[in-house]
Amino acid sequence: MAEGLLGQWLHAYPAGHLRVLSLVGIEVHWAILQYVLGLSFLAFVARLIYLRTHNEHWERLTRTLVKGFILMFALGAATGTAAEFGLVLLWPNLTEAAGDFIYFPLYAEIFAFIMEVVFLYMMWYGWGKLSLKAHTAILFLGMAGAWYSAAMIVSVNAYMVAPTGIMPAYNTTTWHFMYAEGYPKFTLHVPLKLILELPNGSKVSIPTLKLLNIPLLEKAGMTVVGMNKAGNAVVVEMPVRIVQRLVFEMYRGYTVKDSILQFVVNKTYVQEHASLAPILLNTPVKSIVEPIVKQTVRDEGVYSVTFKSPVYWASIIHVYGAAVTTSAFTLMGAYAIRYLQYRNRRDEDYLEYVRKAFAFAAVTGLIVIAVQGLVLGHEMGRAIAIYNPEKLAAMEATTSQLKHTMTGPFRSLFEDKLMPLLAYGSMHAKLPSYDAIPKDYCYCKLSDKLHQMNPSIPSDAMRGLVDCRPPLIVHYLYYGKVYLAVLLGLYALAAVYYVWRGWPNFNLPGWISKPGYAMPILIQLVSFLGWATREIGRKPWTIYGVMTVDTAQTVNPPSTGEVTLVAVYLIGLLILLAYGVYRILWVPGNPEKA
Amino acid sequence: MASTLNPATFWLAFTFGAHIMMVNLSVGLPPLMVYYRNKGVRDPRFEYVARSMTRVYAAIYGLAGVFATAFTVFLLSFYPKFIGLAGHVALIPFSISIMMIALHFLMLALYWYGWDRWSLTAHNVIGTLLVISAFLIPFGFRAVFAFLNIPTGLHFDAAQGKFYLSVSEFLAHNPTFWPFYLKTIVGALTATFVVVAAGYAYRYTHSEGLVKEASGIVVRQMLGPALVGLVAMFFLGLWYALSLMNIPYKFNNIFGGFGWKVGDGVVTYNFSWAFALKMFFYLSQLVIVALAYKAVRRETEAIAPRAKYLLYAGFSALATIVTGEYLNAFSQYPWFIAAVTDKKVVASLLAEVPPQSRGEVASYLLQVLDLRNYNTIATLPGVTWLTAGFLAFLIAAAFYFVYVLLLKPGGSESSY
């Protein structure tokens, strides 16, 4: 079955090997980034405790955390560059679209990067050269730079999960899908004037509403909402199957004569303006679609469009929570190892420091994993339930094709009552059924007609989009994450109990201290599974409702061998990094430097 | 000139200039760090040199990285369509650079933070990888730059309607790649020797004891290789200039002001002044280094009276790099690919495109490769002011940082 699920993920959507490489590359970056976000926060908290207590152990902990933060930042910058270029090289059309329409958060992220670099260096090299308060302020600004950076990047990712203006297909009143009515739809602002360039270089302005066959488009599912605020564009809700096809044609360099646009042109208008016909037919689709998207972005706000994604706030707080959780559990593991190494030695002061650091990590870990699971994760889940109902259906495996991880009598209670309550706030709600999602809901049927007229033009069914539904493997990824997170939460609870019971000279039993070796891997696994659910569960979309993976991908993909080589290289670097950090910060029998 | 300046080209030029100045030192410093690290095993003076060099290097590399990222994001925001095209065709050269950047960052972190944590052998292996990756990062990027001179190896697959790059053909036949790459490596090493000599000459005059002694030795050791490098750069520069004769548009913009022209002999934008400025910086540092070498070779005390001249030589070395890079980039304005101005190159490229699509493809390329066609929503006044504000902040902070790093007393970083 696993092979089948993996097969569905790899083969039911295009560019399987490129997606695997991106998964590896971005995960390597994300694994590191969580420490940049989390360690900086923990270091700041440790410094605040030091300012209050003046106990040198807290300063020592701050210094160790800052060292880890800087090390991770350097590697984060390197893997970030790799990830950035990876996106450009593997998904150039996605990158081009991002630069063209939603560039601002990427642009503004540069300033965050500047903050990080400047304050990180100043923090490190200024240790002992700046006053404690000034140094703490710089530590805070270094952390703020990292968090600001995440806020920018996550807005772009949130936009990819649920772009501003998306109207999902699941009706949360009737609990039915609305694919027959043309949903999901995407809100577009169509300029009243379309500017076309003539062969002689001059430009002609065409009234869009007269050029397009509006009744036909309405029949295809489009809804006219009204005028925009400036009165220079019509706001429409367009079925995503049409949107994605136009975006595909735009990035393939099609002209109108090879596009579905020819079917929605008002023939009467073209007949009345016969001289326009040949110009129009040879106009690139990009020249028509791009002004529409730019108008939409302008009306939504050039600077704010990605931040208005309906899943943005849930996403960013969930990311912060994940980062602090991962860092706290890694720290817990690290000091559990230290405890094992030093509990029988005579350096009491160092052991006291290790105990304090472990307690700090355990208490923080318990708090953040609880908040992450019960509040932040819940908010993320609710956002997904509303805006990505197909993904929720796959996560909950509401299908006869797959055995749910939960079986027996609890299954029906869980699926019929608890999950609807969590997802939609009512036990009377119904989860979306995976089996009710048409396999071809993202296909534009006009593309079949196009293909019949010109066999060299692929219909949507021929683009490698075997299935428009998300891969069912996300069910196991998601529940794997949930079960493992619960286990780690219980572990943190037990650790805090032992700390509390024996404070300040507590002893940790072997079953608490020994798992320390596995803790960084386990918590990273939880994080990976959550992130993989988010990304893999979006397939076949790269930007949900707008761009599919085949549209986004490069026209010159590397071979599977080349992709494997790069993936192995990146994983090798990550392993080397983990070993390096261990040697530098945690070499056995050698306390980290104060 | 005024017509060439817009927010897009201004920010690109600014960040590129800052990046390229620092990144040249990033190529030259790693071999020196490894060299002195090994000498430092038996001699604490060299241990000091290796550590101080690595500390400065880590700072420079970080700042260079920031400007590089700023440059790439600006490029993406201002010219997304060009990035789209480049992404489709330049997979291999970019991939080489990216993989080396990732390796370089990791090795730098392991080298610096792991100074006392690794055995000497392991530290040397890391150092060697640091040097190799430093030399290979520009290999990929200079390939892209040479491609932007002449797109050798670029073909059109008529069956699939796409452009693709034959990398082997590019490496074998692009006349500008090898001179450009070799000039880059030798130039970076030379500039580093000069800058290091300048930095340690300053330190020599402002320190006592072990630091003064070590600084004196470094200055003496740097000047010889710097002189050799500067002489080598004359020949490599000439080789690159000759290779540019294949692109008359660019060659004429650089040398036309001196009456040296090829092809149609048309000078579109006269940048000969930038070449003259570069030569001034080059020659002045050559003279200073040659005279200092002669004086210092036998007598360390001769450094002190020449320190300020050496500082000027260090400044000239960096200025030579920046003017050279600007000259190379500006002389092909407004084209991302200089050779699109050459009818023969364009005709040979379009010959592979089916006749019915030639007009469309040509129009697409001219649109995408023209620097004047920037993304207007990325150059809104608000964005420009925001960028100016943040970059001013960065520069002020960077200066303060350099002050804290190099001049402010106290701290305990030497123990890390």
JSON list of C-alpha atoms in Angstrom, two decimals, chain A residues 262-437:
[
{"chain": "A", "resi": 262, "resn": "GLN", "atom": "CA", "xyz": [-10.39, 32.04, -28.83]},
{"chain": "A", "resi": 263, "resn": "PHE", "atom": "CA", "xyz": [-13.54, 30.30, -27.59]},
{"chain": "A", "resi": 264, "resn": "VAL", "atom": "CA", "xyz": [-14.55, 33.11, -25.27]},
{"chain": "A", "resi": 265, "resn": "VAL", "atom": "CA", "xyz": [-14.01, 35.99, -27.65]},
{"chain": "A", "resi": 266, "resn": "ASN", "atom": "CA", "xyz": [-17.12, 37.86, -28.68]},
{"chain": "A", "resi": 267, "resn": "LYS", "atom": "CA", "xyz": [-17.33, 36.93, -32.37]},
{"chain": "A", "resi": 268, "resn": "THR", "atom": "CA", "xyz": [-19.69, 39.78, -33.20]},
{"chain": "A", "resi": 269, "resn": "TYR", "atom": "CA", "xyz": [-17.19, 42.33, -31.89]},
{"chain": "A", "resi": 270, "resn": "VAL", "atom": "CA", "xyz": [-14.35, 40.77, -33.83]},
{"chain": "A", "resi": 271, "resn": "GLN", "atom": "CA", "xyz": [-16.42, 40.67, -37.03]},
{"chain": "A", "resi": 272, "resn": "GLU", "atom": "CA", "xyz": [-17.23, 44.36, -36.60]},
{"chain": "A", "resi": 273, "resn": "HIS", "atom": "CA", "xyz": [-13.51, 45.10, -36.19]},
{"chain": "A", "resi": 274, "resn": "ALA", "atom": "CA", "xyz": [-12.16, 42.77, -38.84]},
{"chain": "A", "resi": 275, "resn": "SER", "atom": "CA", "xyz": [-8.72, 44.36, -38.94]},
{"chain": "A", "resi": 276, "resn": "LEU", "atom": "CA", "xyz": [-8.22, 43.40, -35.29]},
{"chain": "A", "resi": 277, "resn": "ALA", "atom": "CA", "xyz": [-8.74, 39.68, -35.83]},
{"chain": "A", "resi": 278, "resn": "PRO", "atom": "CA", "xyz": [-5.27, 38.73, -37.08]},
{"chain": "A", "resi": 279, "resn": "ILE", "atom": "CA", "xyz": [-3.62, 40.94, -34.45]},
{"chain": "A", "resi": 280, "resn": "LEU", "atom": "CA", "xyz": [-5.70, 39.42, -31.71]},
{"chain": "A", "resi": 281, "resn": "LEU", "atom": "CA", "xyz": [-5.01, 35.86, -32.83]},
{"chain": "A", "resi": 282, "resn": "ASN", "atom": "CA", "xyz": [-1.26, 36.48, -32.75]},
{"chain": "A", "resi": 283, "resn": "THR", "atom": "CA", "xyz": [-1.32, 38.25, -29.41]},
{"chain": "A", "resi": 284, "resn": "PRO", "atom": "CA", "xyz": [0.53, 36.28, -26.69]},
{"chain": "A", "resi": 285, "resn": "VAL", "atom": "CA", "xyz": [-1.78, 35.01, -23.96]},
{"chain": "A", "resi": 286, "resn": "LYS", "atom": "CA", "xyz": [0.66, 36.65, -21.54]},
{"chain": "A", "resi": 287, "resn": "SER", "atom": "CA", "xyz": [-0.26, 40.07, -22.94]},
{"chain": "A", "resi": 288, "resn": "ILE", "atom": "CA", "xyz": [-3.87, 39.47, -21.94]},
{"chain": "A", "resi": 289, "resn": "VAL", "atom": "CA", "xyz": [-3.52, 37.54, -18.68]},
{"chain": "A", "resi": 290, "resn": "GLU", "atom": "CA", "xyz": [-0.68, 39.56, -17.18]},
{"chain": "A", "resi": 291, "resn": "PRO", "atom": "CA", "xyz": [-2.58, 42.89, -17.07]},
{"chain": "A", "resi": 292, "resn": "ILE", "atom": "CA", "xyz": [-5.49, 41.10, -15.41]},
{"chain": "A", "resi": 293, "resn": "VAL", "atom": "CA", "xyz": [-3.29, 39.58, -12.71]},
{"chain": "A", "resi": 294, "resn": "LYS", "atom": "CA", "xyz": [-1.42, 42.86, -12.20]},
{"chain": "A", "resi": 295, "resn": "GLN", "atom": "CA", "xyz": [-4.71, 44.74, -11.86]},
{"chain": "A", "resi": 296, "resn": "THR", "atom": "CA", "xyz": [-5.85, 42.16, -9.31]},
{"chain": "A", "resi": 297, "resn": "VAL", "atom": "CA", "xyz": [-2.64, 42.53, -7.33]},
{"chain": "A", "resi": 298, "resn": "ARG", "atom": "CA", "xyz": [-2.80, 46.34, -7.49]},
{"chain": "A", "resi": 299, "resn": "ASP", "atom": "CA", "xyz": [-6.39, 46.34, -6.22]},
{"chain": "A", "resi": 300, "resn": "GLU", "atom": "CA", "xyz": [-5.60, 43.89, -3.42]},
{"chain": "A", "resi": 301, "resn": "GLY", "atom": "CA", "xyz": [-2.46, 45.86, -2.56]},
{"chain": "A", "resi": 302, "resn": "VAL", "atom": "CA", "xyz": [0.99, 45.40, -4.06]},
{"chain": "A", "resi": 303, "resn": "TYR", "atom": "CA", "xyz": [2.54, 45.35, -0.60]},
{"chain": "A", "resi": 304, "resn": "SER", "atom": "CA", "xyz": [-0.14, 43.40, 1.20]},
{"chain": "A", "resi": 305, "resn": "VAL", "atom": "CA", "xyz": [-1.56, 40.88, -1.26]},
{"chain": "A", "resi": 306, "resn": "THR", "atom": "CA", "xyz": [0.28, 37.86, 0.15]},
{"chain": "A", "resi": 307, "resn": "PHE", "atom": "CA", "xyz": [-0.40, 38.87, 3.74]},
{"chain": "A", "resi": 308, "resn": "LYS", "atom": "CA", "xyz": [-4.11, 38.86, 2.97]},
{"chain": "A", "resi": 309, "resn": "SER", "atom": "CA", "xyz": [-3.98, 35.15, 2.20]},
{"chain": "A", "resi": 310, "resn": "PRO", "atom": "CA", "xyz": [-6.71, 33.62, 4.37]},
{"chain": "A", "resi": 311, "resn": "VAL", "atom": "CA", "xyz": [-4.27, 31.13, 5.84]},
{"chain": "A", "resi": 312, "resn": "TYR", "atom": "CA", "xyz": [-1.44, 33.60, 6.54]},
{"chain": "A", "resi": 313, "resn": "TRP", "atom": "CA", "xyz": [-1.89, 34.31, 10.24]},
{"chain": "A", "resi": 314, "resn": "ALA", "atom": "CA", "xyz": [-2.53, 30.68, 11.07]},
{"chain": "A", "resi": 315, "resn": "SER", "atom": "CA", "xyz": [0.57, 29.74, 9.05]},
{"chain": "A", "resi": 316, "resn": "ILE", "atom": "CA", "xyz": [2.98, 32.21, 10.57]},
{"chain": "A", "resi": 317, "resn": "ILE", "atom": "CA", "xyz": [2.10, 31.52, 14.20]},
{"chain": "A", "resi": 318, "resn": "HIS", "atom": "CA", "xyz": [2.29, 27.80, 13.46]},
{"chain": "A", "resi": 319, "resn": "VAL", "atom": "CA", "xyz": [5.75, 28.28, 11.96]},
{"chain": "A", "resi": 320, "resn": "TYR", "atom": "CA", "xyz": [6.98, 30.24, 14.97]},
{"chain": "A", "resi": 321, "resn": "GLY", "atom": "CA", "xyz": [5.53, 27.58, 17.24]},
{"chain": "A", "resi": 322, "resn": "ALA", "atom": "CA", "xyz": [7.22, 24.79, 15.28]},
{"chain": "A", "resi": 323, "resn": "ALA", "atom": "CA", "xyz": [10.56, 26.58, 15.39]},
{"chain": "A", "resi": 324, "resn": "VAL", "atom": "CA", "xyz": [10.53, 27.14, 19.14]},
{"chain": "A", "resi": 325, "resn": "THR", "atom": "CA", "xyz": [9.24, 23.61, 19.79]},
{"chain": "A", "resi": 326, "resn": "THR", "atom": "CA", "xyz": [11.95, 22.05, 17.64]},
{"chain": "A", "resi": 327, "resn": "SER", "atom": "CA", "xyz": [14.66, 24.14, 19.26]},
{"chain": "A", "resi": 328, "resn": "ALA", "atom": "CA", "xyz": [13.43, 23.46, 22.81]},
{"chain": "A", "resi": 329, "resn": "PHE", "atom": "CA", "xyz": [13.28, 19.69, 22.28]},
{"chain": "A", "resi": 330, "resn": "THR", "atom": "CA", "xyz": [16.69, 19.68, 20.60]},
{"chain": "A", "resi": 331, "resn": "LEU", "atom": "CA", "xyz": [18.06, 21.59, 23.54]},
{"chain": "A", "resi": 332, "resn": "MET", "atom": "CA", "xyz": [16.40, 19.16, 25.92]},
{"chain": "A", "resi": 333, "resn": "GLY", "atom": "CA", "xyz": [18.08, 16.29, 24.08]},
{"chain": "A", "resi": 334, "resn": "ALA", "atom": "CA", "xyz": [21.44, 18.06, 24.08]},
{"chain": "A", "resi": 335, "resn": "TYR", "atom": "CA", "xyz": [21.43, 18.70, 27.83]},
{"chain": "A", "resi": 336, "resn": "ALA", "atom": "CA", "xyz": [20.12, 15.22, 28.54]},
{"chain": "A", "resi": 337, "resn": "ILE", "atom": "CA", "xyz": [23.25, 13.95, 26.78]},
{"chain": "A", "resi": 338, "resn": "ARG", "atom": "CA", "xyz": [25.34, 16.37, 28.80]},
{"chain": "A", "resi": 339, "resn": "TYR", "atom": "CA", "xyz": [23.68, 15.10, 31.97]},
{"chain": "A", "resi": 340, "resn": "LEU", "atom": "CA", "xyz": [24.53, 11.52, 31.05]},
{"chain": "A", "resi": 341, "resn": "GLN", "atom": "CA", "xyz": [28.14, 12.50, 30.41]},
{"chain": "A", "resi": 342, "resn": "TYR", "atom": "CA", "xyz": [28.61, 14.54, 33.58]},
{"chain": "A", "resi": 343, "resn": "ARG", "atom": "CA", "xyz": [26.34, 13.16, 36.26]},
{"chain": "A", "resi": 344, "resn": "ASN", "atom": "CA", "xyz": [29.13, 11.07, 37.83]},
{"chain": "A", "resi": 345, "resn": "ARG", "atom": "CA", "xyz": [31.93, 13.63, 37.60]},
{"chain": "A", "resi": 346, "resn": "ARG", "atom": "CA", "xyz": [33.04, 16.02, 40.28]},
{"chain": "A", "resi": 347, "resn": "ASP", "atom": "CA", "xyz": [32.40, 19.26, 38.49]},
{"chain": "A", "resi": 348, "resn": "GLU", "atom": "CA", "xyz": [29.35, 20.21, 40.54]},
{"chain": "A", "resi": 349, "resn": "ASP", "atom": "CA", "xyz": [29.10, 23.69, 39.13]},
{"chain": "A", "resi": 350, "resn": "TYR", "atom": "CA", "xyz": [28.94, 22.41, 35.59]},
{"chain": "A", "resi": 351, "resn": "LEU", "atom": "CA", "xyz": [26.38, 19.77, 36.56]},
{"chain": "A", "resi": 352, "resn": "GLU", "atom": "CA", "xyz": [24.27, 22.46, 38.18]},
{"chain": "A", "resi": 353, "resn": "TYR", "atom": "CA", "xyz": [24.46, 24.43, 34.96]},
{"chain": "A", "resi": 354, "resn": "VAL", "atom": "CA", "xyz": [23.44, 21.36, 32.95]},
{"chain": "A", "resi": 355, "resn": "ARG", "atom": "CA", "xyz": [20.47, 20.75, 35.24]},
{"chain": "A", "resi": 356, "resn": "LYS", "atom": "CA", "xyz": [19.32, 24.35, 34.89]},
{"chain": "A", "resi": 357, "resn": "ALA", "atom": "CA", "xyz": [19.65, 24.25, 31.13]},
{"chain": "A", "resi": 358, "resn": "PHE", "atom": "CA", "xyz": [17.75, 20.95, 30.92]},
{"chain": "A", "resi": 359, "resn": "ALA", "atom": "CA", "xyz": [14.98, 22.30, 33.14]},
{"chain": "A", "resi": 360, "resn": "PHE", "atom": "CA", "xyz": [14.74, 25.43, 31.01]},
{"chain": "A", "resi": 361, "resn": "ALA", "atom": "CA", "xyz": [14.48, 23.36, 27.83]},
{"chain": "A", "resi": 362, "resn": "ALA", "atom": "CA", "xyz": [12.00, 20.87, 29.31]},
{"chain": "A", "resi": 363, "resn": "VAL", "atom": "CA", "xyz": [9.63, 23.51, 30.68]},
{"chain": "A", "resi": 364, "resn": "THR", "atom": "CA", "xyz": [9.80, 25.55, 27.48]},
{"chain": "A", "resi": 365, "resn": "GLY", "atom": "CA", "xyz": [9.38, 22.40, 25.39]},
{"chain": "A", "resi": 366, "resn": "LEU", "atom": "CA", "xyz": [6.29, 21.33, 27.32]},
{"chain": "A", "resi": 367, "resn": "ILE", "atom": "CA", "xyz": [4.66, 24.74, 27.12]},
{"chain": "A", "resi": 368, "resn": "VAL", "atom": "CA", "xyz": [5.31, 25.27, 23.42]},
{"chain": "A", "resi": 369, "resn": "ILE", "atom": "CA", "xyz": [4.34, 21.78, 22.30]},
{"chain": "A", "resi": 370, "resn": "ALA", "atom": "CA", "xyz": [1.06, 22.13, 24.18]},
{"chain": "A", "resi": 371, "resn": "VAL", "atom": "CA", "xyz": [0.35, 25.56, 22.72]},
{"chain": "A", "resi": 372, "resn": "GLN", "atom": "CA", "xyz": [1.48, 24.41, 19.29]},
{"chain": "A", "resi": 373, "resn": "GLY", "atom": "CA", "xyz": [-0.78, 21.36, 19.35]},
{"chain": "A", "resi": 374, "resn": "LEU", "atom": "CA", "xyz": [-3.83, 22.76, 21.07]},
{"chain": "A", "resi": 375, "resn": "VAL", "atom": "CA", "xyz": [-3.95, 26.33, 19.81]},
{"chain": "A", "resi": 376, "resn": "LEU", "atom": "CA", "xyz": [-1.66, 27.13, 16.88]},
{"chain": "A", "resi": 377, "resn": "GLY", "atom": "CA", "xyz": [-1.98, 23.77, 15.13]},
{"chain": "A", "resi": 378, "resn": "HIS", "atom": "CA", "xyz": [-5.73, 23.91, 15.66]},
{"chain": "A", "resi": 379, "resn": "GLU", "atom": "CA", "xyz": [-5.95, 27.31, 14.00]},
{"chain": "A", "resi": 380, "resn": "MET", "atom": "CA", "xyz": [-3.90, 26.01, 11.07]},
{"chain": "A", "resi": 381, "resn": "GLY", "atom": "CA", "xyz": [-6.19, 23.00, 10.78]},
{"chain": "A", "resi": 382, "resn": "ARG", "atom": "CA", "xyz": [-9.29, 25.21, 10.76]},
{"chain": "A", "resi": 383, "resn": "ALA", "atom": "CA", "xyz": [-7.84, 27.39, 8.02]},
{"chain": "A", "resi": 384, "resn": "ILE", "atom": "CA", "xyz": [-7.04, 24.32, 5.94]},
{"chain": "A", "resi": 385, "resn": "ALA", "atom": "CA", "xyz": [-10.50, 22.87, 6.54]},
{"chain": "A", "resi": 386, "resn": "ILE", "atom": "CA", "xyz": [-12.09, 25.97, 5.05]},
{"chain": "A", "resi": 387, "resn": "TYR", "atom": "CA", "xyz": [-9.66, 26.94, 2.30]},
{"chain": "A", "resi": 388, "resn": "ASN", "atom": "CA", "xyz": [-8.09, 23.61, 1.27]},
{"chain": "A", "resi": 389, "resn": "PRO", "atom": "CA", "xyz": [-11.00, 21.16, 1.71]},
{"chain": "A", "resi": 390, "resn": "GLU", "atom": "CA", "xyz": [-9.43, 18.69, -0.73]},
{"chain": "A", "resi": 391, "resn": "LYS", "atom": "CA", "xyz": [-6.32, 18.54, 1.43]},
{"chain": "A", "resi": 392, "resn": "LEU", "atom": "CA", "xyz": [-8.39, 18.03, 4.57]},
{"chain": "A", "resi": 393, "resn": "ALA", "atom": "CA", "xyz": [-10.23, 15.16, 2.87]},
{"chain": "A", "resi": 394, "resn": "ALA", "atom": "CA", "xyz": [-6.89, 13.52, 2.08]},
{"chain": "A", "resi": 395, "resn": "MET", "atom": "CA", "xyz": [-5.49, 14.20, 5.55]},
{"chain": "A", "resi": 396, "resn": "GLU", "atom": "CA", "xyz": [-8.54, 12.61, 7.14]},
{"chain": "A", "resi": 397, "resn": "ALA", "atom": "CA", "xyz": [-8.68, 9.84, 4.50]},
{"chain": "A", "resi": 398, "resn": "THR", "atom": "CA", "xyz": [-12.42, 10.22, 4.04]},
{"chain": "A", "resi": 399, "resn": "THR", "atom": "CA", "xyz": [-12.28, 7.58, 1.35]},
{"chain": "A", "resi": 400, "resn": "SER", "atom": "CA", "xyz": [-12.96, 3.93, 0.83]},
{"chain": "A", "resi": 401, "resn": "GLN", "atom": "CA", "xyz": [-9.57, 3.62, -0.89]},
{"chain": "A", "resi": 402, "resn": "LEU", "atom": "CA", "xyz": [-7.52, 3.77, 2.28]},
{"chain": "A", "resi": 403, "resn": "LYS", "atom": "CA", "xyz": [-7.47, 2.27, 5.74]},
{"chain": "A", "resi": 404, "resn": "HIS", "atom": "CA", "xyz": [-7.67, 5.03, 8.33]},
{"chain": "A", "resi": 405, "resn": "THR", "atom": "CA", "xyz": [-4.97, 5.03, 11.00]},
{"chain": "A", "resi": 406, "resn": "MET", "atom": "CA", "xyz": [-7.75, 4.98, 13.55]},
{"chain": "A", "resi": 407, "resn": "THR", "atom": "CA", "xyz": [-10.01, 1.92, 13.49]},
{"chain": "A", "resi": 408, "resn": "GLY", "atom": "CA", "xyz": [-12.74, 0.38, 15.60]},
{"chain": "A", "resi": 409, "resn": "PRO", "atom": "CA", "xyz": [-15.67, 2.10, 17.33]},
{"chain": "A", "resi": 410, "resn": "PHE", "atom": "CA", "xyz": [-13.70, 5.29, 17.99]},
{"chain": "A", "resi": 411, "resn": "ARG", "atom": "CA", "xyz": [-13.31, 5.83, 14.29]},
{"chain": "A", "resi": 412, "resn": "SER", "atom": "CA", "xyz": [-16.90, 6.86, 13.70]},
{"chain": "A", "resi": 413, "resn": "LEU", "atom": "CA", "xyz": [-16.99, 9.01, 16.84]},
{"chain": "A", "resi": 414, "resn": "PHE", "atom": "CA", "xyz": [-13.78, 10.62, 15.71]},
{"chain": "A", "resi": 415, "resn": "GLU", "atom": "CA", "xyz": [-14.76, 11.18, 12.10]},
{"chain": "A", "resi": 416, "resn": "ASP", "atom": "CA", "xyz": [-18.42, 12.04, 12.62]},
{"chain": "A", "resi": 417, "resn": "LYS", "atom": "CA", "xyz": [-18.23, 14.19, 15.75]},
{"chain": "A", "resi": 418, "resn": "LEU", "atom": "CA", "xyz": [-14.79, 15.17, 17.02]},
{"chain": "A", "resi": 419, "resn": "MET", "atom": "CA", "xyz": [-13.08, 16.12, 13.77]},
{"chain": "A", "resi": 420, "resn": "PRO", "atom": "CA", "xyz": [-16.07, 18.10, 12.42]},
{"chain": "A", "resi": 421, "resn": "LEU", "atom": "CA", "xyz": [-16.14, 19.93, 15.75]},
{"chain": "A", "resi": 422, "resn": "LEU", "atom": "CA", "xyz": [-12.42, 20.70, 15.58]},
{"chain": "A", "resi": 423, "resn": "ALA", "atom": "CA", "xyz": [-12.44, 21.61, 11.91]},
{"chain": "A", "resi": 424, "resn": "TYR", "atom": "CA", "xyz": [-15.71, 23.51, 11.58]},
{"chain": "A", "resi": 425, "resn": "GLY", "atom": "CA", "xyz": [-16.76, 24.21, 15.15]},
{"chain": "A", "resi": 426, "resn": "SER", "atom": "CA", "xyz": [-19.86, 22.00, 15.08]},
{"chain": "A", "resi": 427, "resn": "MET", "atom": "CA", "xyz": [-20.51, 18.33, 15.68]},
{"chain": "A", "resi": 428, "resn": "HIS", "atom": "CA", "xyz": [-23.21, 18.55, 13.01]},
{"chain": "A", "resi": 429, "resn": "ALA", "atom": "CA", "xyz": [-20.70, 19.53, 10.39]},
{"chain": "A", "resi": 430, "resn": "LYS", "atom": "CA", "xyz": [-19.45, 16.98, 7.90]},
{"chain": "A", "resi": 431, "resn": "LEU", "atom": "CA", "xyz": [-15.93, 16.39, 6.77]},
{"chain": "A", "resi": 432, "resn": "PRO", "atom": "CA", "xyz": [-15.40, 16.69, 3.01]},
{"chain": "A", "resi": 433, "resn": "SER", "atom": "CA", "xyz": [-15.41, 13.30, 1.32]},
{"chain": "A", "resi": 434, "resn": "TYR", "atom": "CA", "xyz": [-12.30, 12.52, -0.70]},
{"chain": "A", "resi": 435, "resn": "ASP", "atom": "CA", "xyz": [-14.35, 10.22, -2.92]},
{"chain": "A", "resi": 436, "resn": "ALA", "atom": "CA", "xyz": [-16.73, 13.06, -3.77]},
{"chain": "A", "resi": 437, "resn": "ILE", "atom": "CA", "xyz": [-13.95, 15.13, -5.32]}
]
